[in-house]
Tab-separated table of C-alpha atoms and ligand atoms in Angstrom:
chain	number	residue	atom	x	y	z
A	67	MET	CA	281.950	184.704	54.272
A	68	ALA	CA	282.296	182.723	52.047
A	69	ASP	CA	278.976	182.173	50.027
A	70	THR	CA	278.299	178.558	49.588
A	71	THR	CA	278.517	178.655	53.399
A	72	LEU	CA	276.205	181.414	53.649
A	73	MET	CA	274.361	178.392	52.646
A	74	ASP	CA	274.840	176.529	54.972
A	75	LYS	CA	274.871	178.719	57.910
A	76	LEU	CA	271.481	179.841	57.070
A	77	VAL	CA	269.797	176.407	56.420
A	78	SER	CA	271.147	175.303	59.536
A	79	LEU	CA	269.366	178.805	60.984
A	80	CYS	CA	266.332	177.522	59.181
A	81	LYS	CA	266.175	174.673	61.105
A	82	ARG	CA	267.501	175.180	64.374
A	83	ARG	CA	265.008	178.864	64.995
A	84	GLY	CA	262.164	176.583	62.818
A	85	PHE	CA	261.675	178.265	59.756
A	86	VAL	CA	261.957	175.433	57.316
A	87	PHE	CA	263.025	171.836	58.133
A	88	GLN	CA	263.862	169.015	55.592
A	89	SER	CA	260.787	166.995	54.848
A	90	SER	CA	259.930	163.681	56.609
A	91	GLU	CA	263.509	163.813	57.976
A	92	ILE	CA	263.046	161.249	60.786
A	93	TYR	CA	262.741	158.193	57.000
A	94	GLY	CA	266.272	160.359	55.617
A	95	GLY	CA	264.548	163.086	54.323
A	96	LEU	CA	262.488	162.820	50.343
A	97	GLY	CA	264.775	165.157	48.115
A	98	SER	CA	263.968	169.147	47.446
A	99	VAL	CA	261.514	168.929	49.157
A	100	TRP	CA	260.644	171.461	52.084
A	101	ASP	CA	258.589	171.934	55.637
A	102	TYR	CA	257.712	174.886	56.893
A	103	GLY	CA	258.018	175.571	60.755
A	104	PRO	CA	256.131	177.574	62.787
A	105	LEU	CA	258.194	181.011	61.926
A	106	GLY	CA	258.663	179.964	58.554
A	107	VAL	CA	255.327	179.438	58.051
A	108	GLU	CA	254.633	183.331	59.719
A	109	LEU	CA	257.354	184.666	57.542
A	110	LYS	CA	255.843	183.312	53.612
A	111	LYS	CA	252.089	183.591	54.639
A	112	ASN	CA	253.494	187.088	55.437
A	113	VAL	CA	255.361	187.139	51.870
A	114	LYS	CA	251.631	186.049	50.191
A	115	ASP	CA	250.104	188.306	52.360
A	116	ARG	CA	251.937	191.301	50.959
A	117	TRP	CA	251.454	190.477	47.319
A	118	TRP	CA	247.811	189.819	47.856
A	119	ASP	CA	247.245	192.933	49.599
A	120	ALA	CA	249.078	194.716	46.879
A	121	MET	CA	247.473	193.015	43.532
A	122	VAL	CA	243.406	192.301	44.767
A	123	HIS	CA	243.354	194.725	48.179
A	124	ALA	CA	245.038	197.461	46.490
A	125	ARG	CA	243.542	197.325	43.045
A	126	ASP	CA	240.065	197.568	42.141
A	127	ASP	CA	241.141	195.659	38.034
A	128	ILE	CA	242.587	192.486	39.887
A	129	GLU	CA	240.097	189.706	41.117
A	130	GLY	CA	241.218	187.231	43.333
A	131	LEU	CA	241.182	183.181	42.900
A	132	ASP	CA	241.664	180.036	44.391
A	133	ALA	CA	241.662	177.070	41.640
A	134	ALA	CA	241.922	173.199	42.375
A	135	ILE	CA	245.209	171.632	41.520
A	136	LEU	CA	243.964	169.604	39.408
A	137	MET	CA	242.516	169.799	36.019
A	138	HIS	CA	240.888	168.236	33.438
A	139	PRO	CA	244.059	166.278	31.246
A	140	LYS	CA	243.504	168.264	28.353
A	141	VAL	CA	244.770	171.943	30.016
A	142	TRP	CA	247.723	170.698	29.847
A	143	GLU	CA	247.611	169.328	26.171
A	144	ALA	CA	246.551	172.707	25.135
A	145	SER	CA	248.635	174.943	27.388
A	146	GLY	CA	251.413	172.926	25.685
A	147	HIS	CA	252.887	171.405	28.399
A	148	VAL	CA	252.032	167.670	27.504
A	149	ALA	CA	254.097	167.862	24.008
A	150	GLY	CA	256.556	170.370	25.712
A	151	PHE	CA	257.140	170.496	29.099
A	152	THR	CA	260.137	168.503	28.796
A	153	ASP	CA	264.089	168.220	29.553
A	154	PRO	CA	266.728	166.258	27.378
A	155	LEU	CA	267.889	163.616	30.464
A	156	VAL	CA	270.849	161.143	29.967
A	157	ASP	CA	270.507	158.344	32.134
A	158	CYS	CA	273.772	156.286	33.839
A	159	ARG	CA	274.111	152.844	32.732
A	160	GLN	CA	276.553	151.956	35.232
A	161	CYS	CA	275.223	153.431	38.626
A	162	LYS	CA	271.758	153.559	37.794
A	163	ASN	CA	272.426	157.928	37.728
A	164	ARG	CA	269.885	160.085	35.680
A	165	PHE	CA	271.272	163.783	34.584
A	166	ARG	CA	269.991	166.777	32.649
A	167	ALA	CA	272.195	166.594	29.368
A	168	ASP	CA	273.365	169.861	29.524
A	169	ASP	CA	275.035	168.744	33.320
A	170	PRO	CA	278.751	170.891	33.001
A	171	ARG	CA	280.087	167.894	35.503
A	172	ILE	CA	279.511	165.573	32.187
A	173	LYS	CA	283.273	165.411	30.245
A	174	GLY	CA	282.260	164.141	26.791
A	175	THR	CA	279.088	163.561	24.980
A	176	PRO	CA	276.743	161.546	25.940
A	177	GLY	CA	275.839	158.263	23.663
A	178	GLN	CA	279.145	158.721	22.388
A	179	PRO	CA	282.280	155.986	23.985
A	180	GLU	CA	284.389	158.746	25.266
A	181	ALA	CA	281.537	160.003	27.735
A	182	GLN	CA	282.179	160.205	31.013
A	183	CYS	CA	279.704	159.650	34.390
A	184	PRO	CA	280.082	162.200	36.156
A	185	VAL	CA	279.074	160.154	39.902
A	186	CYS	CA	280.430	156.815	38.717
A	187	GLY	CA	283.390	158.307	36.498
A	188	THR	CA	282.647	155.362	33.906
A	189	ARG	CA	283.459	155.656	30.100
A	190	GLY	CA	281.126	155.688	27.496
A	191	SER	CA	278.068	153.852	29.826
A	192	LEU	CA	275.193	157.330	29.102
A	193	THR	CA	272.832	156.840	27.213
A	194	GLU	CA	271.913	158.969	24.590
A	195	PRO	CA	269.574	162.408	25.380
A	196	ARG	CA	266.036	161.464	26.323
A	197	MET	CA	263.082	163.841	26.732
A	198	PHE	CA	261.674	163.843	30.248
A	199	ASN	CA	258.039	165.127	31.285
A	200	LEU	CA	258.220	167.373	34.156
A	201	MET	CA	255.095	167.156	35.694
A	202	PHE	CA	253.999	165.224	38.106
A	203	LYS	CA	251.418	162.320	36.762
A	204	THR	CA	248.412	160.346	39.203
A	205	PHE	CA	245.420	158.634	38.397
A	206	MET	CA	241.969	160.092	38.936
A	207	GLY	CA	238.903	157.661	40.334
A	208	PRO	CA	239.740	153.456	41.814
A	209	VAL	CA	241.492	152.593	37.822
A	210	GLU	CA	245.338	153.004	36.811
A	211	GLU	CA	244.908	153.691	33.000
A	212	SER	CA	245.278	156.201	30.639
A	213	ALA	CA	242.638	157.812	30.463
A	214	ALA	CA	242.317	157.734	34.119
A	215	VAL	CA	245.566	159.784	33.757
A	216	VAL	CA	245.744	163.882	35.700
A	217	TYR	CA	249.189	166.609	36.420
A	218	LEU	CA	249.606	168.146	39.405
A	219	ARG	CA	249.269	171.617	38.114
A	220	PRO	CA	252.746	172.910	37.042
A	221	GLU	CA	251.786	176.090	37.250
A	222	THR	CA	248.825	178.009	39.012
A	223	ALA	CA	248.145	180.730	35.409
A	224	GLN	CA	246.489	177.905	33.432
A	225	GLY	CA	243.566	177.586	36.507
A	226	ILE	CA	243.059	181.518	35.785
A	227	TYR	CA	242.531	180.683	32.321
A	228	VAL	CA	239.790	178.331	31.920
A	229	ASN	CA	238.140	180.358	34.441
A	230	TYR	CA	238.499	183.816	33.046
A	231	LEU	CA	234.978	183.883	31.347
A	232	ASN	CA	233.648	182.569	34.653
A	233	VAL	CA	236.093	185.422	36.095
A	234	LEU	CA	234.435	188.628	34.267
A	235	GLN	CA	231.301	187.498	34.509
A	236	SER	CA	230.873	187.293	37.965
A	237	SER	CA	232.650	190.075	39.057
A	238	ARG	CA	231.152	192.439	36.277
A	239	GLN	CA	234.570	193.479	35.676
A	240	ARG	CA	235.295	195.347	31.117
A	241	ILE	CA	239.292	194.635	30.720
A	242	PRO	CA	241.786	195.652	30.797
A	243	PHE	CA	242.130	193.362	34.196
A	244	GLY	CA	243.706	191.102	36.335
A	245	ILE	CA	242.621	187.402	37.827
A	246	ALA	CA	245.414	186.333	41.102
A	247	GLN	CA	245.932	183.563	42.053
A	248	ILE	CA	248.319	181.845	44.927
A	249	GLY	CA	248.356	178.322	45.503
A	250	LYS	CA	251.239	175.391	44.922
A	251	ALA	CA	252.685	174.258	41.675
A	252	PHE	CA	254.656	170.663	41.104
A	253	ARG	CA	257.570	170.339	38.958
A	254	ASN	CA	259.608	166.746	38.487
A	255	GLU	CA	262.882	168.793	39.100
A	256	ILE	CA	265.878	166.991	37.835
A	257	THR	CA	268.286	169.101	38.702
A	258	PRO	CA	266.436	170.439	42.164
A	259	GLY	CA	268.832	172.641	44.936
A	260	ASN	CA	270.055	175.562	46.813
A	261	PHE	CA	267.633	175.133	49.457
A	262	ILE	CA	264.206	176.544	48.726
A	263	PHE	CA	265.005	177.700	45.332
A	264	ARG	CA	264.368	175.020	43.013
A	265	THR	CA	262.160	172.419	44.831
A	266	ARG	CA	259.862	169.740	43.015
A	267	GLU	CA	256.046	171.359	45.307
A	268	PHE	CA	256.295	175.053	45.101
A	269	GLU	CA	253.965	177.977	45.685
A	270	GLN	CA	253.229	180.468	43.407
A	271	MET	CA	251.760	183.972	43.229
A	272	GLU	CA	250.665	184.787	39.380
A	273	MET	CA	249.090	187.727	38.301
A	274	GLN	CA	247.472	187.702	34.219
A	275	PHE	CA	246.166	190.215	32.566
A	276	PHE	CA	243.747	190.582	29.829
A	277	VAL	CA	244.081	193.408	27.793
A	278	GLN	CA	243.142	194.819	24.252
A	279	PRO	CA	245.397	193.626	21.652
A	280	GLY	CA	247.592	196.533	20.777
A	281	THR	CA	247.954	197.582	24.462
A	282	ASP	CA	249.740	195.249	25.495
A	283	ALA	CA	253.503	196.035	24.941
A	284	GLU	CA	252.099	199.289	27.055
A	285	TRP	CA	251.216	196.712	29.880
A	286	PHE	CA	253.973	195.184	30.122
A	287	GLU	CA	256.557	197.755	30.655
A	288	ARG	CA	253.741	198.715	33.043
A	289	TRP	CA	253.732	195.268	35.404
A	290	ARG	CA	257.404	195.526	34.663
A	291	GLU	CA	257.988	198.281	37.205
A	292	TRP	CA	255.530	197.679	39.357
A	293	ARG	CA	256.756	194.412	40.491
A	294	MET	CA	260.412	195.866	40.335
A	295	GLU	CA	258.337	198.408	42.744
A	296	TRP	CA	256.895	195.327	44.837
A	297	HIS	CA	260.292	193.661	45.281
A	298	ARG	CA	262.764	196.675	46.319
A	299	SER	CA	259.480	197.595	48.958
A	300	LEU	CA	260.390	194.381	50.450
A	301	GLY	CA	263.474	196.436	51.904
A	302	LEU	CA	265.460	193.921	49.224
A	303	ASP	CA	268.900	195.670	48.809
A	304	PRO	CA	268.046	197.426	45.378
A	305	ALA	CA	272.159	196.883	44.048
A	306	LYS	CA	271.273	192.897	44.625
A	307	LEU	CA	268.358	193.527	41.640
A	308	GLN	CA	268.441	193.480	37.715
A	309	TRP	CA	266.395	192.401	34.854
A	310	HIS	CA	266.832	189.766	32.113
A	311	GLN	CA	265.981	189.949	28.937
A	312	HIS	CA	264.797	186.635	27.788
A	313	ALA	CA	266.231	186.991	23.587
A	314	GLY	CA	264.422	185.155	21.230
A	315	SER	CA	265.623	181.407	21.584
A	316	GLU	CA	265.386	181.567	25.399
A	317	LEU	CA	261.784	183.121	24.504
A	318	ALA	CA	259.263	180.502	25.673
A	319	HIS	CA	256.426	179.146	23.273
A	320	TYR	CA	254.051	181.287	24.438
A	321	ALA	CA	256.001	184.596	24.677
A	322	LYS	CA	256.407	187.443	23.001
A	323	ALA	CA	258.483	189.654	25.787
A	324	ALA	CA	259.869	188.039	28.107
A	325	PHE	CA	262.187	189.430	31.280
A	326	ASP	CA	263.093	188.172	34.738
A	327	ILE	CA	263.636	190.110	37.735
A	328	GLN	CA	266.488	188.119	39.443
A	329	TYR	CA	268.972	188.275	43.350
A	330	GLN	CA	271.922	187.801	43.445
A	331	PHE	CA	272.068	184.228	45.731
A	332	PRO	CA	275.066	183.698	46.553
A	333	PHE	CA	274.881	181.241	44.441
A	334	GLY	CA	274.519	183.228	40.985
A	335	TRP	CA	271.973	186.142	40.046
A	336	GLN	CA	269.128	183.931	39.426
A	337	GLU	CA	265.410	184.482	38.586
A	338	ILE	CA	262.941	185.568	41.609
A	339	GLU	CA	260.174	186.358	39.248
A	340	GLY	CA	259.185	186.579	35.397
A	341	ILE	CA	256.764	188.771	33.683
A	342	HIS	CA	255.685	187.453	29.975
A	343	ASN	CA	253.677	189.016	27.091
A	344	ARG	CA	251.767	186.004	26.650
A	345	GLY	CA	249.750	187.878	23.406
A	346	ASP	CA	246.673	185.381	22.623
A	347	PHE	CA	247.795	182.321	22.716
A	348	ASP	CA	247.233	180.772	25.909
A	349	LEU	CA	243.084	181.978	24.969
A	350	GLY	CA	243.435	180.542	21.683
A	351	ARG	CA	244.595	177.176	21.883
A	352	HIS	CA	242.223	176.539	25.087
A	353	GLN	CA	238.853	178.375	22.697
A	354	GLU	CA	240.579	175.645	20.363
A	355	TYR	CA	240.978	172.766	22.552
A	356	SER	CA	237.840	173.420	24.254
A	357	GLY	CA	235.376	174.024	21.254
A	358	LYS	CA	234.002	177.004	24.117
A	359	LYS	CA	234.593	181.123	22.358
A	360	LEU	CA	236.953	183.032	24.944
A	361	GLU	CA	236.123	185.802	22.926
A	362	TYR	CA	235.177	189.034	24.620
A	363	PHE	CA	233.380	191.904	22.967
A	364	ASP	CA	234.039	194.975	23.435
A	365	GLN	CA	230.927	197.679	24.045
A	366	ALA	CA	233.199	200.675	24.632
A	367	GLN	CA	235.248	199.733	20.893
A	368	ASN	CA	231.760	197.598	19.870
A	369	GLN	CA	234.506	195.300	19.104
A	370	ARG	CA	234.685	191.486	19.782
A	371	TYR	CA	239.029	189.950	20.498
A	372	LEU	CA	240.421	187.447	22.427
A	373	PRO	CA	242.074	189.336	24.966
A	374	ASN	CA	246.334	189.852	24.825
A	375	ILE	CA	247.635	188.518	28.316
A	376	VAL	CA	250.582	190.029	30.294
A	377	GLU	CA	251.427	187.650	33.281
A	378	THR	CA	253.045	188.291	36.261
A	379	SER	CA	255.019	185.278	37.920
A	380	ALA	CA	256.319	185.150	41.229
A	381	GLY	CA	257.726	182.289	43.652
A	382	ALA	CA	256.404	182.629	47.278
A	383	ASP	CA	259.199	179.914	48.517
A	384	ARG	CA	261.509	181.720	46.324
A	385	VAL	CA	260.649	185.359	47.065
A	386	THR	CA	260.630	183.975	50.939
A	387	LEU	CA	264.633	182.694	50.691
A	388	THR	CA	265.743	185.818	49.070
A	389	LEU	CA	264.512	187.477	51.668
A	390	LEU	CA	266.618	185.369	54.096
A	391	VAL	CA	269.620	185.670	52.126
A	392	ASP	CA	269.530	189.289	52.057
A	393	ALA	CA	268.728	189.981	55.410
A	394	TYR	CA	271.103	187.442	56.996
A	395	ARG	CA	274.495	188.755	58.983
A	396	GLU	CA	276.583	188.590	61.312
A	397	GLU	CA	278.316	191.352	63.692
A	398	GLN	CA	281.100	190.771	66.403
A	399	VAL	CA	279.814	192.406	69.589
A	400	GLU	CA	282.159	192.163	72.737
A	401	GLY	CA	284.031	189.390	71.298
A	402	GLU	CA	280.485	187.328	70.300
A	403	THR	CA	279.623	187.083	66.978
A	404	ARG	CA	276.505	188.152	66.522
A	405	VAL	CA	274.230	186.958	63.735
A	406	VAL	CA	270.889	188.824	62.700
A	407	LEU	CA	267.819	188.325	59.976
A	408	GLY	CA	267.516	192.044	59.758
A	409	LEU	CA	264.286	191.645	57.996
A	410	LEU	CA	261.535	194.127	57.409
A	411	PRO	CA	259.861	194.759	60.812
A	412	SER	CA	256.329	194.103	59.369
A	413	LEU	CA	257.804	190.965	57.766
A	414	ALA	CA	259.060	189.351	60.861
A	415	PRO	CA	257.330	186.031	62.159
A	416	ILE	CA	257.639	187.402	65.421
A	417	LYS	CA	257.484	190.773	65.780
A	418	ALA	CA	258.345	191.492	69.947
A	419	GLY	CA	260.308	189.304	71.738
A	420	VAL	CA	258.666	189.903	76.073
A	421	PHE	CA	261.451	188.956	78.504
A	422	PRO	CA	261.278	189.103	82.490
A	423	LEU	CA	264.373	190.093	83.237
A	424	VAL	CA	264.358	187.655	86.135
A	425	LYS	CA	261.973	185.318	87.418
A	426	LYS	CA	261.069	187.098	90.281
A	427	ASP	CA	260.521	189.758	92.227
A	428	GLY	CA	256.999	190.271	90.463
A	429	MET	CA	258.696	190.651	86.925
A	430	PRO	CA	257.328	187.393	85.886
A	431	ASP	CA	253.808	188.233	86.492
A	432	VAL	CA	254.048	191.456	84.880
A	433	ALA	CA	255.464	190.633	81.884
A	434	THR	CA	252.973	187.533	80.973
A	435	THR	CA	250.227	190.063	80.963
A	436	LEU	CA	252.128	192.595	78.946
A	437	TYR	CA	252.553	189.554	76.672
A	438	HIS	CA	249.264	188.129	76.477
A	439	ASP	CA	248.306	191.811	75.871
A	440	LEU	CA	250.642	192.296	73.245
A	441	ARG	CA	249.592	189.167	71.606
A	442	ARG	CA	246.193	189.961	70.630
A	443	GLN	CA	247.564	192.529	68.249
A	444	PHE	CA	250.961	191.120	66.481
A	445	ALA	CA	252.907	188.242	66.829
A	446	CYS	CA	255.030	187.808	70.000
A	447	PHE	CA	256.968	185.217	72.192
A	448	TYR	CA	257.681	185.193	75.192
A	449	ASP	CA	260.692	183.988	76.544
A	450	ASP	CA	261.825	183.445	80.855
A	451	SER	CA	264.997	181.259	80.757
A	452	GLY	CA	268.809	182.407	80.265
A	453	ALA	CA	270.454	185.373	80.730
A	454	ILE	CA	268.709	188.456	79.205
A	455	GLY	CA	271.519	189.000	76.296
A	456	ARG	CA	271.179	185.483	75.296
A	457	ARG	CA	267.055	185.793	74.869
A	458	TYR	CA	268.218	188.754	72.502
A	459	ARG	CA	270.409	186.968	70.427
A	460	ARG	CA	268.110	184.254	70.046
A	461	MET	CA	265.865	187.408	68.653
A	462	ASP	CA	267.970	188.613	66.099
A	463	GLU	CA	267.950	185.571	64.720
A	464	ALA	CA	264.430	185.091	64.577
A	465	GLY	CA	264.372	188.522	62.611
A	466	THR	CA	262.587	190.602	65.805
A	467	PRO	CA	262.561	193.618	65.713
A	468	PHE	CA	261.684	194.774	69.401
A	469	GLY	CA	262.769	193.229	72.746
A	470	VAL	CA	260.310	194.184	75.062
A	471	THR	CA	261.667	194.114	79.397
A	472	VAL	CA	259.795	193.930	82.405
A	473	ASP	CA	262.493	195.436	84.765
A	474	GLY	CA	262.925	196.544	88.328
A	475	ASP	CA	261.982	199.829	87.447
A	476	THR	CA	259.283	198.556	85.358
A	477	LEU	CA	257.737	197.780	89.268
A	478	SER	CA	258.753	200.959	90.420
A	479	GLY	CA	258.773	203.167	87.867
A	480	GLY	CA	255.909	201.842	84.987
A	481	THR	CA	258.336	201.449	82.388
A	482	VAL	CA	260.061	198.818	79.966
A	483	THR	CA	262.553	198.238	78.176
A	484	VAL	CA	262.363	198.643	74.583
A	485	ARG	CA	264.990	197.332	72.955
A	486	HIS	CA	266.263	197.676	69.220
A	487	ARG	CA	267.469	194.770	66.616
A	488	ASP	CA	269.037	196.537	64.608
A	489	SER	CA	271.122	199.675	66.545
A	490	MET	CA	271.406	197.074	69.980
A	491	GLN	CA	269.990	200.621	71.418
A	492	GLN	CA	267.142	200.579	74.805
A	493	GLU	CA	264.868	203.424	75.326
A	494	ARG	CA	262.265	203.873	78.185
A	495	VAL	CA	258.893	203.582	76.987
A	496	GLY	CA	255.910	203.044	79.273
A	497	LEU	CA	254.286	200.394	80.571
A	498	ASP	CA	250.549	201.602	78.849
A	499	GLN	CA	252.851	202.913	75.557
A	500	VAL	CA	254.132	199.273	74.642
A	501	ALA	CA	251.354	198.428	71.770
A	502	GLY	CA	251.189	201.850	70.582
A	503	TYR	CA	254.823	202.466	70.186
A	504	ILE	CA	255.169	198.742	68.282
A	505	LYS	CA	252.559	199.564	66.434
A	506	GLU	CA	253.692	202.817	64.662
A	507	LYS	CA	257.309	201.249	64.601
A	508	LEU	CA	255.792	198.081	62.584
A	509	GLY	CA	253.595	201.016	60.260
A	510	ALA	CA	256.853	203.722	59.353
A	511	GLY	CA	257.732	202.838	56.767
A	512	SER	CA	257.686	199.156	56.745
B	1864	LIG	P1	263.439	179.136	36.242
B	1864	LIG	O1	263.868	178.362	34.978
B	1864	LIG	O2	264.275	179.065	37.591
B	1864	LIG	O3	263.461	176.785	36.566
B	1864	LIG	P2	261.043	179.408	35.214
B	1864	LIG	O4	261.038	179.768	34.169
B	1864	LIG	O5	260.852	177.592	35.119
B	1864	LIG	O6	261.969	179.145	36.377
B	1864	LIG	P3	258.182	180.164	35.627
B	1864	LIG	O7	257.842	179.091	34.865
B	1864	LIG	O8	258.306	181.657	34.917
B	1864	LIG	O9	259.864	179.795	36.394
B	1864	LIG	O10	257.825	180.308	37.293
B	1864	LIG	C1	257.423	181.874	37.657
B	1864	LIG	C2	258.215	181.813	39.110
B	1864	LIG	O11	258.168	180.673	40.014
B	1864	LIG	C3	259.251	181.654	39.034
B	1864	LIG	O12	260.684	182.569	38.745
B	1864	LIG	C4	259.895	180.920	40.120
B	1864	LIG	O13	259.798	181.979	41.476
B	1864	LIG	C5	259.151	180.205	40.841
B	1864	LIG	N1	259.495	178.813	40.199
B	1864	LIG	C6	259.401	178.064	39.137
B	1864	LIG	N2	260.262	176.369	40.017
B	1864	LIG	C7	260.285	177.309	40.669
B	1864	LIG	C8	260.230	175.959	41.679
B	1864	LIG	N3	261.603	174.184	40.603
B	1864	LIG	N4	261.303	175.828	42.657
B	1864	LIG	C9	260.342	176.854	43.632
B	1864	LIG	N5	260.466	177.700	43.143
B	1864	LIG	C10	259.816	177.479	41.450
């Protein structure tokens, strides 16, 4: 399967089965903004829940937070985003398109007469590169003036830094400890694309871990290991996960050390999570710009210091895309192509499909009762239309691990057929044991 077609097929499956739709589609769509449909919202929620469980519920040294998207504009001066969160851009005077200055499609040096616009082909029409800030700006209150400018946050991290003392004091944590947050972030990306990989509105799952200076390198290594382990636990192909270390010039202004966890997408190795040793840059800057002391008094050491920060920053949308790409497969079964999303059962949006074999002989009644019983315990889908093979195939595409069919033997012997998505094998399970059977399978290794 050629890799570009894999992405095309995935985009089409996502629309067909209700994972992801283009935003404002009936108006022609909005560039690189996507909406999650009934199955997509469940899948992304399962990703976020799993992250929250691993970060907050499973540990007693991390607290949760949900900070507002809008923040005091000085936050973004202190963070360096107003001055530095920029990309160099060039405009074509002829066709009015805008490109990143390093767009590989541009022939020649922008601003020079020989440089050629990659869209309209005109020579000499490209401007010199100018810096363009990626933050979305808006106005707070009724007056649109510069004093009223606020930004949509381009990352969730700053909400954590400015609340670090509030959380520390109210939770009675001690350093080392962390704060975790899941929330929306916005970037006016110039070259977004690859479906939900790079979008202008997205969700981040970020955790900032506050440590004593001098212990940061050690914590950084620990967090690297834990985060890679988490991605492996999602069932991703381990051969498609790798580290990418940021060398010298690639390091962001705040970082002492940075590693990305990359996944091998059809469009190449790309970052899904960044782990950064941020030193005391962030708290130092907020202390300077706010004029408020952000030091920590370490009673055990009888020492006052500005904590260092180790950050783990993942995209919920990117991880969701990674799962979809990793899970997609096509198989030839009896001369037909079977499309399967081999998602880990615990991550699958629907856990079981419930089907009456035929719409007669009382089968729908038994199947409906079973469906209502099961859906109180996990996400289920009832389907009584079409041949049973087609119903199984629809559930395969949705990544549903189990199909439960009520048939003639159910009525006479009190058992149902449980069909497994991956092996397509079928077995008979007692009608009153199906719920326990599926729950056991969902818990085991998933
Ligand atoms: P990239 O180099 O891909 O733009 P970045 O290095 O700017 O990413 P960070 O600022 O470290 O990314 O953000 C942390 C995580 O947030 C990324 O690993 C990614 O999963 C997610 N993320 C960042 N930008 C976007 C975006 N435009 N769309 C979707 N997810 C994003």
